[in-house]
Amino acid sequence: MRIQFPFIVCLLGGLYSLYFALKLRKFKVPDQPPKSRAHLSKEEREKKMQLASWLCLFIGLLMIATAAYFYWSNISG
């Protein structure tokens, strides 16, 4: 059995996405917004960070599930 390149990419990408989601959840939004986000309130910026962390979490889980499928299809076929 040879581990294929797509399996490794999906597994590492999924693990990194989960790690990044954890970092985004711990991120504290500063009171003073950057100039590009000056039109948003602190609550809106916090909501955007929460949405980004959820997206990273779901993408990470999807990539790990894809890696598991690649691994399973390599074993069975």
Backbone atoms as SQL, in Angstrom:
CREATE TABLE atoms (id INTEGER PRIMARY KEY, chain TEXT, resi INTEGER, resn TEXT, atom TEXT, x REAL, y REAL, z REAL);
INSERT INTO atoms VALUES
  (1, 'A', 1, 'MET', 'N', 0.836, -1.170, 0.000),
  (2, 'A', 1, 'MET', 'CA', 0.000, 0.000, 0.000),
  (3, 'A', 1, 'MET', 'C', 0.889, 1.244, 0.000),
  (4, 'A', 2, 'ARG', 'N', 0.599, 2.141, -0.914),
  (5, 'A', 2, 'ARG', 'CA', 1.349, 3.385, -1.035),
  (6, 'A', 2, 'ARG', 'C', 0.427, 4.557, -0.705),
  (7, 'A', 3, 'ILE', 'N', 0.856, 5.421, 0.191),
  (8, 'A', 3, 'ILE', 'CA', 0.035, 6.582, 0.532),
  (9, 'A', 3, 'ILE', 'C', 0.159, 7.589, -0.599),
  (10, 'A', 4, 'GLN', 'N', -0.983, 8.049, -1.071),
  (11, 'A', 4, 'GLN', 'CA', -1.002, 8.933, -2.224),
  (12, 'A', 4, 'GLN', 'C', -0.930, 10.397, -1.810),
  (13, 'A', 5, 'PHE', 'N', -0.532, 11.216, -2.763),
  (14, 'A', 5, 'PHE', 'CA', -0.376, 12.644, -2.544),
  (15, 'A', 5, 'PHE', 'C', -1.677, 13.339, -2.138),
  (16, 'A', 6, 'PRO', 'N', -2.834, 13.070, -2.766),
  (17, 'A', 6, 'PRO', 'CA', -4.074, 13.752, -2.340),
  (18, 'A', 6, 'PRO', 'C', -4.448, 13.454, -0.889),
  (19, 'A', 7, 'PHE', 'N', -4.158, 12.247, -0.421),
  (20, 'A', 7, 'PHE', 'CA', -4.432, 11.894, 0.968),
  (21, 'A', 7, 'PHE', 'C', -3.623, 12.770, 1.914),
  (22, 'A', 8, 'ILE', 'N', -2.350, 12.935, 1.625),
  (23, 'A', 8, 'ILE', 'CA', -1.475, 13.725, 2.488),
  (24, 'A', 8, 'ILE', 'C', -1.892, 15.194, 2.474),
  (25, 'A', 9, 'VAL', 'N', -2.210, 15.719, 1.291),
  (26, 'A', 9, 'VAL', 'CA', -2.619, 17.115, 1.185),
  (27, 'A', 9, 'VAL', 'C', -3.916, 17.354, 1.962),
  (28, 'A', 10, 'CYS', 'N', -4.892, 16.487, 1.810),
  (29, 'A', 10, 'CYS', 'CA', -6.169, 16.657, 2.520),
  (30, 'A', 10, 'CYS', 'C', -5.995, 16.505, 4.023),
  (31, 'A', 11, 'LEU', 'N', -5.196, 15.571, 4.447),
  (32, 'A', 11, 'LEU', 'CA', -5.000, 15.358, 5.873),
  (33, 'A', 11, 'LEU', 'C', -4.291, 16.551, 6.504),
  (34, 'A', 12, 'LEU', 'N', -3.191, 16.990, 5.927),
  (35, 'A', 12, 'LEU', 'CA', -2.462, 18.125, 6.487),
  (36, 'A', 12, 'LEU', 'C', -3.275, 19.416, 6.398),
  (37, 'A', 13, 'GLY', 'N', -3.968, 19.615, 5.287),
  (38, 'A', 13, 'GLY', 'CA', -4.814, 20.795, 5.147),
  (39, 'A', 13, 'GLY', 'C', -5.949, 20.802, 6.151),
  (40, 'A', 14, 'GLY', 'N', -6.549, 19.661, 6.390),
  (41, 'A', 14, 'GLY', 'CA', -7.629, 19.566, 7.367),
  (42, 'A', 14, 'GLY', 'C', -7.147, 19.825, 8.778),
  (43, 'A', 15, 'LEU', 'N', -5.994, 19.265, 9.124),
  (44, 'A', 15, 'LEU', 'CA', -5.454, 19.499, 10.463),
  (45, 'A', 15, 'LEU', 'C', -5.082, 20.967, 10.663),
  (46, 'A', 16, 'TYR', 'N', -4.503, 21.580, 9.634),
  (47, 'A', 16, 'TYR', 'CA', -4.151, 22.995, 9.749),
  (48, 'A', 16, 'TYR', 'C', -5.406, 23.869, 9.828),
  (49, 'A', 17, 'SER', 'N', -6.448, 23.517, 9.114),
  (50, 'A', 17, 'SER', 'CA', -7.692, 24.284, 9.183),
  (51, 'A', 17, 'SER', 'C', -8.307, 24.202, 10.577),
  (52, 'A', 18, 'LEU', 'N', -8.256, 23.036, 11.192),
  (53, 'A', 18, 'LEU', 'CA', -8.762, 22.905, 12.556),
  (54, 'A', 18, 'LEU', 'C', -7.928, 23.718, 13.542),
  (55, 'A', 19, 'TYR', 'N', -6.618, 23.710, 13.353),
  (56, 'A', 19, 'TYR', 'CA', -5.728, 24.508, 14.195),
  (57, 'A', 19, 'TYR', 'C', -6.020, 25.997, 14.026),
  (58, 'A', 20, 'PHE', 'N', -6.222, 26.437, 12.793),
  (59, 'A', 20, 'PHE', 'CA', -6.491, 27.839, 12.513),
  (60, 'A', 20, 'PHE', 'C', -7.860, 28.253, 13.055),
  (61, 'A', 21, 'ALA', 'N', -8.828, 27.356, 13.017),
  (62, 'A', 21, 'ALA', 'CA', -10.146, 27.646, 13.599),
  (63, 'A', 21, 'ALA', 'C', -10.023, 27.870, 15.103),
  (64, 'A', 22, 'LEU', 'N', -9.186, 27.081, 15.753),
  (65, 'A', 22, 'LEU', 'CA', -8.958, 27.255, 17.181),
  (66, 'A', 22, 'LEU', 'C', -8.303, 28.609, 17.458),
  (67, 'A', 23, 'LYS', 'N', -7.340, 28.984, 16.630),
  (68, 'A', 23, 'LYS', 'CA', -6.687, 30.289, 16.795),
  (69, 'A', 23, 'LYS', 'C', -7.671, 31.432, 16.573),
  (70, 'A', 24, 'LEU', 'N', -8.569, 31.301, 15.597),
  (71, 'A', 24, 'LEU', 'CA', -9.554, 32.353, 15.350),
  (72, 'A', 24, 'LEU', 'C', -10.540, 32.483, 16.501),
  (73, 'A', 25, 'ARG', 'N', -10.874, 31.375, 17.146),
  (74, 'A', 25, 'ARG', 'CA', -11.797, 31.438, 18.280),
  (75, 'A', 25, 'ARG', 'C', -11.176, 32.174, 19.456),
  (76, 'A', 26, 'LYS', 'N', -9.863, 32.063, 19.624),
  (77, 'A', 26, 'LYS', 'CA', -9.176, 32.721, 20.736),
  (78, 'A', 26, 'LYS', 'C', -8.790, 34.161, 20.417),
  (79, 'A', 27, 'PHE', 'N', -8.952, 34.578, 19.170),
  (80, 'A', 27, 'PHE', 'CA', -8.537, 35.919, 18.753),
  (81, 'A', 27, 'PHE', 'C', -9.432, 36.977, 19.390),
  (82, 'A', 28, 'LYS', 'N', -8.810, 37.989, 19.966),
  (83, 'A', 28, 'LYS', 'CA', -9.544, 39.101, 20.570),
  (84, 'A', 28, 'LYS', 'C', -9.568, 40.265, 19.582),
  (85, 'A', 29, 'VAL', 'N', -10.763, 40.740, 19.265),
  (86, 'A', 29, 'VAL', 'CA', -10.918, 41.862, 18.348),
  (87, 'A', 29, 'VAL', 'C', -10.568, 43.140, 19.101),
  (88, 'A', 30, 'PRO', 'N', -9.666, 43.957, 18.567),
  (89, 'A', 30, 'PRO', 'CA', -9.302, 45.193, 19.283),
  (90, 'A', 30, 'PRO', 'C', -10.434, 46.222, 19.262),
  (91, 'A', 31, 'ASP', 'N', -10.413, 47.091, 20.241),
  (92, 'A', 31, 'ASP', 'CA', -11.434, 48.142, 20.316),
  (93, 'A', 31, 'ASP', 'C', -11.304, 49.134, 19.164),
  (94, 'A', 32, 'GLN', 'N', -10.089, 49.444, 18.811),
  (95, 'A', 32, 'GLN', 'CA', -9.835, 50.380, 17.723),
  (96, 'A', 32, 'GLN', 'C', -9.730, 49.606, 16.413),
  (97, 'A', 33, 'PRO', 'N', -10.672, 49.773, 15.493),
  (98, 'A', 33, 'PRO', 'CA', -10.634, 48.996, 14.246),
  (99, 'A', 33, 'PRO', 'C', -9.582, 49.535, 13.279),
  (100, 'A', 34, 'PRO', 'N', -9.088, 48.673, 12.389),
  (101, 'A', 34, 'PRO', 'CA', -8.214, 49.183, 11.330),
  (102, 'A', 34, 'PRO', 'C', -9.018, 50.066, 10.375),
  (103, 'A', 35, 'LYS', 'N', -8.332, 50.843, 9.573),
  (104, 'A', 35, 'LYS', 'CA', -9.026, 51.789, 8.691),
  (105, 'A', 35, 'LYS', 'C', -9.948, 51.086, 7.702),
  (106, 'A', 36, 'SER', 'N', -9.591, 49.898, 7.279),
  (107, 'A', 36, 'SER', 'CA', -10.427, 49.187, 6.314),
  (108, 'A', 36, 'SER', 'C', -11.731, 48.671, 6.930),
  (109, 'A', 37, 'ARG', 'N', -11.783, 48.582, 8.263),
  (110, 'A', 37, 'ARG', 'CA', -12.979, 48.092, 8.957),
  (111, 'A', 37, 'ARG', 'C', -13.589, 49.160, 9.860),
  (112, 'A', 38, 'ALA', 'N', -13.301, 50.415, 9.577),
  (113, 'A', 38, 'ALA', 'CA', -13.774, 51.496, 10.439),
  (114, 'A', 38, 'ALA', 'C', -15.292, 51.637, 10.428),
  (115, 'A', 39, 'HIS', 'N', -15.929, 51.180, 9.369),
  (116, 'A', 39, 'HIS', 'CA', -17.382, 51.301, 9.281),
  (117, 'A', 39, 'HIS', 'C', -18.128, 50.222, 10.063),
  (118, 'A', 40, 'LEU', 'N', -17.422, 49.227, 10.590),
  (119, 'A', 40, 'LEU', 'CA', -18.055, 48.141, 11.340),
  (120, 'A', 40, 'LEU', 'C', -17.897, 48.359, 12.839),
  (121, 'A', 41, 'SER', 'N', -18.913, 47.989, 13.584),
  (122, 'A', 41, 'SER', 'CA', -18.811, 48.061, 15.041),
  (123, 'A', 41, 'SER', 'C', -18.006, 46.870, 15.554),
  (124, 'A', 42, 'LYS', 'N', -17.667, 46.912, 16.835),
  (125, 'A', 42, 'LYS', 'CA', -16.894, 45.817, 17.424),
  (126, 'A', 42, 'LYS', 'C', -17.692, 44.511, 17.384),
  (127, 'A', 43, 'GLU', 'N', -18.986, 44.578, 17.623),
  (128, 'A', 43, 'GLU', 'CA', -19.828, 43.376, 17.602),
  (129, 'A', 43, 'GLU', 'C', -19.875, 42.764, 16.200),
  (130, 'A', 44, 'GLU', 'N', -19.942, 43.616, 15.188),
  (131, 'A', 44, 'GLU', 'CA', -19.955, 43.109, 13.811),
  (132, 'A', 44, 'GLU', 'C', -18.636, 42.448, 13.447),
  (133, 'A', 45, 'ARG', 'N', -17.540, 43.049, 13.895),
  (134, 'A', 45, 'ARG', 'CA', -16.234, 42.438, 13.624),
  (135, 'A', 45, 'ARG', 'C', -16.065, 41.124, 14.374),
  (136, 'A', 46, 'GLU', 'N', -16.570, 41.049, 15.610),
  (137, 'A', 46, 'GLU', 'CA', -16.519, 39.793, 16.356),
  (138, 'A', 46, 'GLU', 'C', -17.367, 38.718, 15.677),
  (139, 'A', 47, 'LYS', 'N', -18.502, 39.117, 15.148),
  (140, 'A', 47, 'LYS', 'CA', -19.370, 38.165, 14.448),
  (141, 'A', 47, 'LYS', 'C', -18.693, 37.629, 13.193),
  (142, 'A', 48, 'LYS', 'N', -17.972, 38.499, 12.479),
  (143, 'A', 48, 'LYS', 'CA', -17.246, 38.060, 11.290),
  (144, 'A', 48, 'LYS', 'C', -16.126, 37.075, 11.656),
  (145, 'A', 49, 'MET', 'N', -15.451, 37.316, 12.765),
  (146, 'A', 49, 'MET', 'CA', -14.403, 36.397, 13.206),
  (147, 'A', 49, 'MET', 'C', -15.001, 35.049, 13.612),
  (148, 'A', 50, 'GLN', 'N', -16.165, 35.081, 14.242),
  (149, 'A', 50, 'GLN', 'CA', -16.831, 33.841, 14.625),
  (150, 'A', 50, 'GLN', 'C', -17.256, 33.058, 13.384),
  (151, 'A', 51, 'LEU', 'N', -17.761, 33.753, 12.387),
  (152, 'A', 51, 'LEU', 'CA', -18.140, 33.100, 11.136),
  (153, 'A', 51, 'LEU', 'C', -16.917, 32.492, 10.453),
  (154, 'A', 52, 'ALA', 'N', -15.806, 33.208, 10.472),
  (155, 'A', 52, 'ALA', 'CA', -14.573, 32.688, 9.868),
  (156, 'A', 52, 'ALA', 'C', -14.097, 31.432, 10.599),
  (157, 'A', 53, 'SER', 'N', -14.220, 31.413, 11.913),
  (158, 'A', 53, 'SER', 'CA', -13.793, 30.225, 12.655),
  (159, 'A', 53, 'SER', 'C', -14.697, 29.031, 12.363),
  (160, 'A', 54, 'TRP', 'N', -16.007, 29.271, 12.221),
  (161, 'A', 54, 'TRP', 'CA', -16.919, 28.177, 11.856),
  (162, 'A', 54, 'TRP', 'C', -16.602, 27.638, 10.465),
  (163, 'A', 55, 'LEU', 'N', -16.323, 28.539, 9.532),
  (164, 'A', 55, 'LEU', 'CA', -15.965, 28.090, 8.175),
  (165, 'A', 55, 'LEU', 'C', -14.692, 27.259, 8.179),
  (166, 'A', 56, 'CYS', 'N', -13.684, 27.704, 8.932),
  (167, 'A', 56, 'CYS', 'CA', -12.443, 26.927, 9.028),
  (168, 'A', 56, 'CYS', 'C', -12.698, 25.557, 9.645),
  (169, 'A', 57, 'LEU', 'N', -13.549, 25.515, 10.646),
  (170, 'A', 57, 'LEU', 'CA', -13.867, 24.241, 11.294),
  (171, 'A', 57, 'LEU', 'C', -14.529, 23.281, 10.310),
  (172, 'A', 58, 'PHE', 'N', -15.540, 23.747, 9.593),
  (173, 'A', 58, 'PHE', 'CA', -16.248, 22.871, 8.660),
  (174, 'A', 58, 'PHE', 'C', -15.372, 22.455, 7.483),
  (175, 'A', 59, 'ILE', 'N', -14.555, 23.361, 6.979),
  (176, 'A', 59, 'ILE', 'CA', -13.646, 23.013, 5.882),
  (177, 'A', 59, 'ILE', 'C', -12.618, 21.994, 6.358),
  (178, 'A', 60, 'GLY', 'N', -12.107, 22.170, 7.575),
  (179, 'A', 60, 'GLY', 'CA', -11.162, 21.203, 8.129),
  (180, 'A', 60, 'GLY', 'C', -11.768, 19.821, 8.273),
  (181, 'A', 61, 'LEU', 'N', -13.001, 19.764, 8.778),
  (182, 'A', 61, 'LEU', 'CA', -13.672, 18.467, 8.908),
  (183, 'A', 61, 'LEU', 'C', -13.940, 17.832, 7.551),
  (184, 'A', 62, 'LEU', 'N', -14.315, 18.652, 6.583),
  (185, 'A', 62, 'LEU', 'CA', -14.538, 18.135, 5.231),
  (186, 'A', 62, 'LEU', 'C', -13.244, 17.584, 4.626),
  (187, 'A', 63, 'MET', 'N', -12.148, 18.283, 4.834),
  (188, 'A', 63, 'MET', 'CA', -10.871, 17.808, 4.291),
  (189, 'A', 63, 'MET', 'C', -10.418, 16.518, 4.968),
  (190, 'A', 64, 'ILE', 'N', -10.637, 16.395, 6.258),
  (191, 'A', 64, 'ILE', 'CA', -10.266, 15.159, 6.950),
  (192, 'A', 64, 'ILE', 'C', -11.155, 14.008, 6.492),
  (193, 'A', 65, 'ALA', 'N', -12.439, 14.278, 6.270),
  (194, 'A', 65, 'ALA', 'CA', -13.335, 13.238, 5.751),
  (195, 'A', 65, 'ALA', 'C', -12.906, 12.824, 4.340),
  (196, 'A', 66, 'THR', 'N', -12.464, 13.775, 3.534),
  (197, 'A', 66, 'THR', 'CA', -11.976, 13.454, 2.197),
  (198, 'A', 66, 'THR', 'C', -10.696, 12.628, 2.269),
  (199, 'A', 67, 'ALA', 'N', -9.822, 12.964, 3.206),
  (200, 'A', 67, 'ALA', 'CA', -8.599, 12.176, 3.392),
  (201, 'A', 67, 'ALA', 'C', -8.939, 10.752, 3.823),
  (202, 'A', 68, 'ALA', 'N', -9.935, 10.608, 4.696),
  (203, 'A', 68, 'ALA', 'CA', -10.352, 9.266, 5.115),
  (204, 'A', 68, 'ALA', 'C', -10.921, 8.485, 3.935),
  (205, 'A', 69, 'TYR', 'N', -11.668, 9.160, 3.068),
  (206, 'A', 69, 'TYR', 'CA', -12.193, 8.491, 1.879),
  (207, 'A', 69, 'TYR', 'C', -11.065, 8.049, 0.943),
  (208, 'A', 70, 'PHE', 'N', -10.086, 8.919, 0.734),
  (209, 'A', 70, 'PHE', 'CA', -8.942, 8.549, -0.111),
  (210, 'A', 70, 'PHE', 'C', -8.192, 7.360, 0.479),
  (211, 'A', 71, 'TYR', 'N', -8.009, 7.367, 1.792),
  (212, 'A', 71, 'TYR', 'CA', -7.317, 6.265, 2.451),
  (213, 'A', 71, 'TYR', 'C', -8.124, 4.974, 2.311),
  (214, 'A', 72, 'TRP', 'N', -9.429, 5.060, 2.534),
  (215, 'A', 72, 'TRP', 'CA', -10.299, 3.875, 2.424),
  (216, 'A', 72, 'TRP', 'C', -10.324, 3.345, 1.001),
  (217, 'A', 73, 'SER', 'N', -10.420, 4.241, 0.014),
  (218, 'A', 73, 'SER', 'CA', -10.471, 3.776, -1.370),
  (219, 'A', 73, 'SER', 'C', -9.144, 3.188, -1.812),
  (220, 'A', 74, 'ASN', 'N', -8.041, 3.633, -1.224),
  (221, 'A', 74, 'ASN', 'CA', -6.733, 3.066, -1.550),
  (222, 'A', 74, 'ASN', 'C', -6.588, 1.663, -0.971),
  (223, 'A', 75, 'ILE', 'N', -7.151, 1.432, 0.210),
  (224, 'A', 75, 'ILE', 'CA', -7.070, 0.116, 0.836),
  (225, 'A', 75, 'ILE', 'C', -7.981, -0.883, 0.132),
  (226, 'A', 76, 'SER', 'N', -9.212, -0.448, -0.158),
  (227, 'A', 76, 'SER', 'CA', -10.182, -1.397, -0.708),
  (228, 'A', 76, 'SER', 'C', -10.002, -1.618, -2.212),
  (229, 'A', 77, 'GLY', 'N', -9.339, -0.739, -2.877),
  (230, 'A', 77, 'GLY', 'CA', -9.252, -0.901, -4.332),
  (231, 'A', 77, 'GLY', 'C', -7.877, -0.913, -4.769);
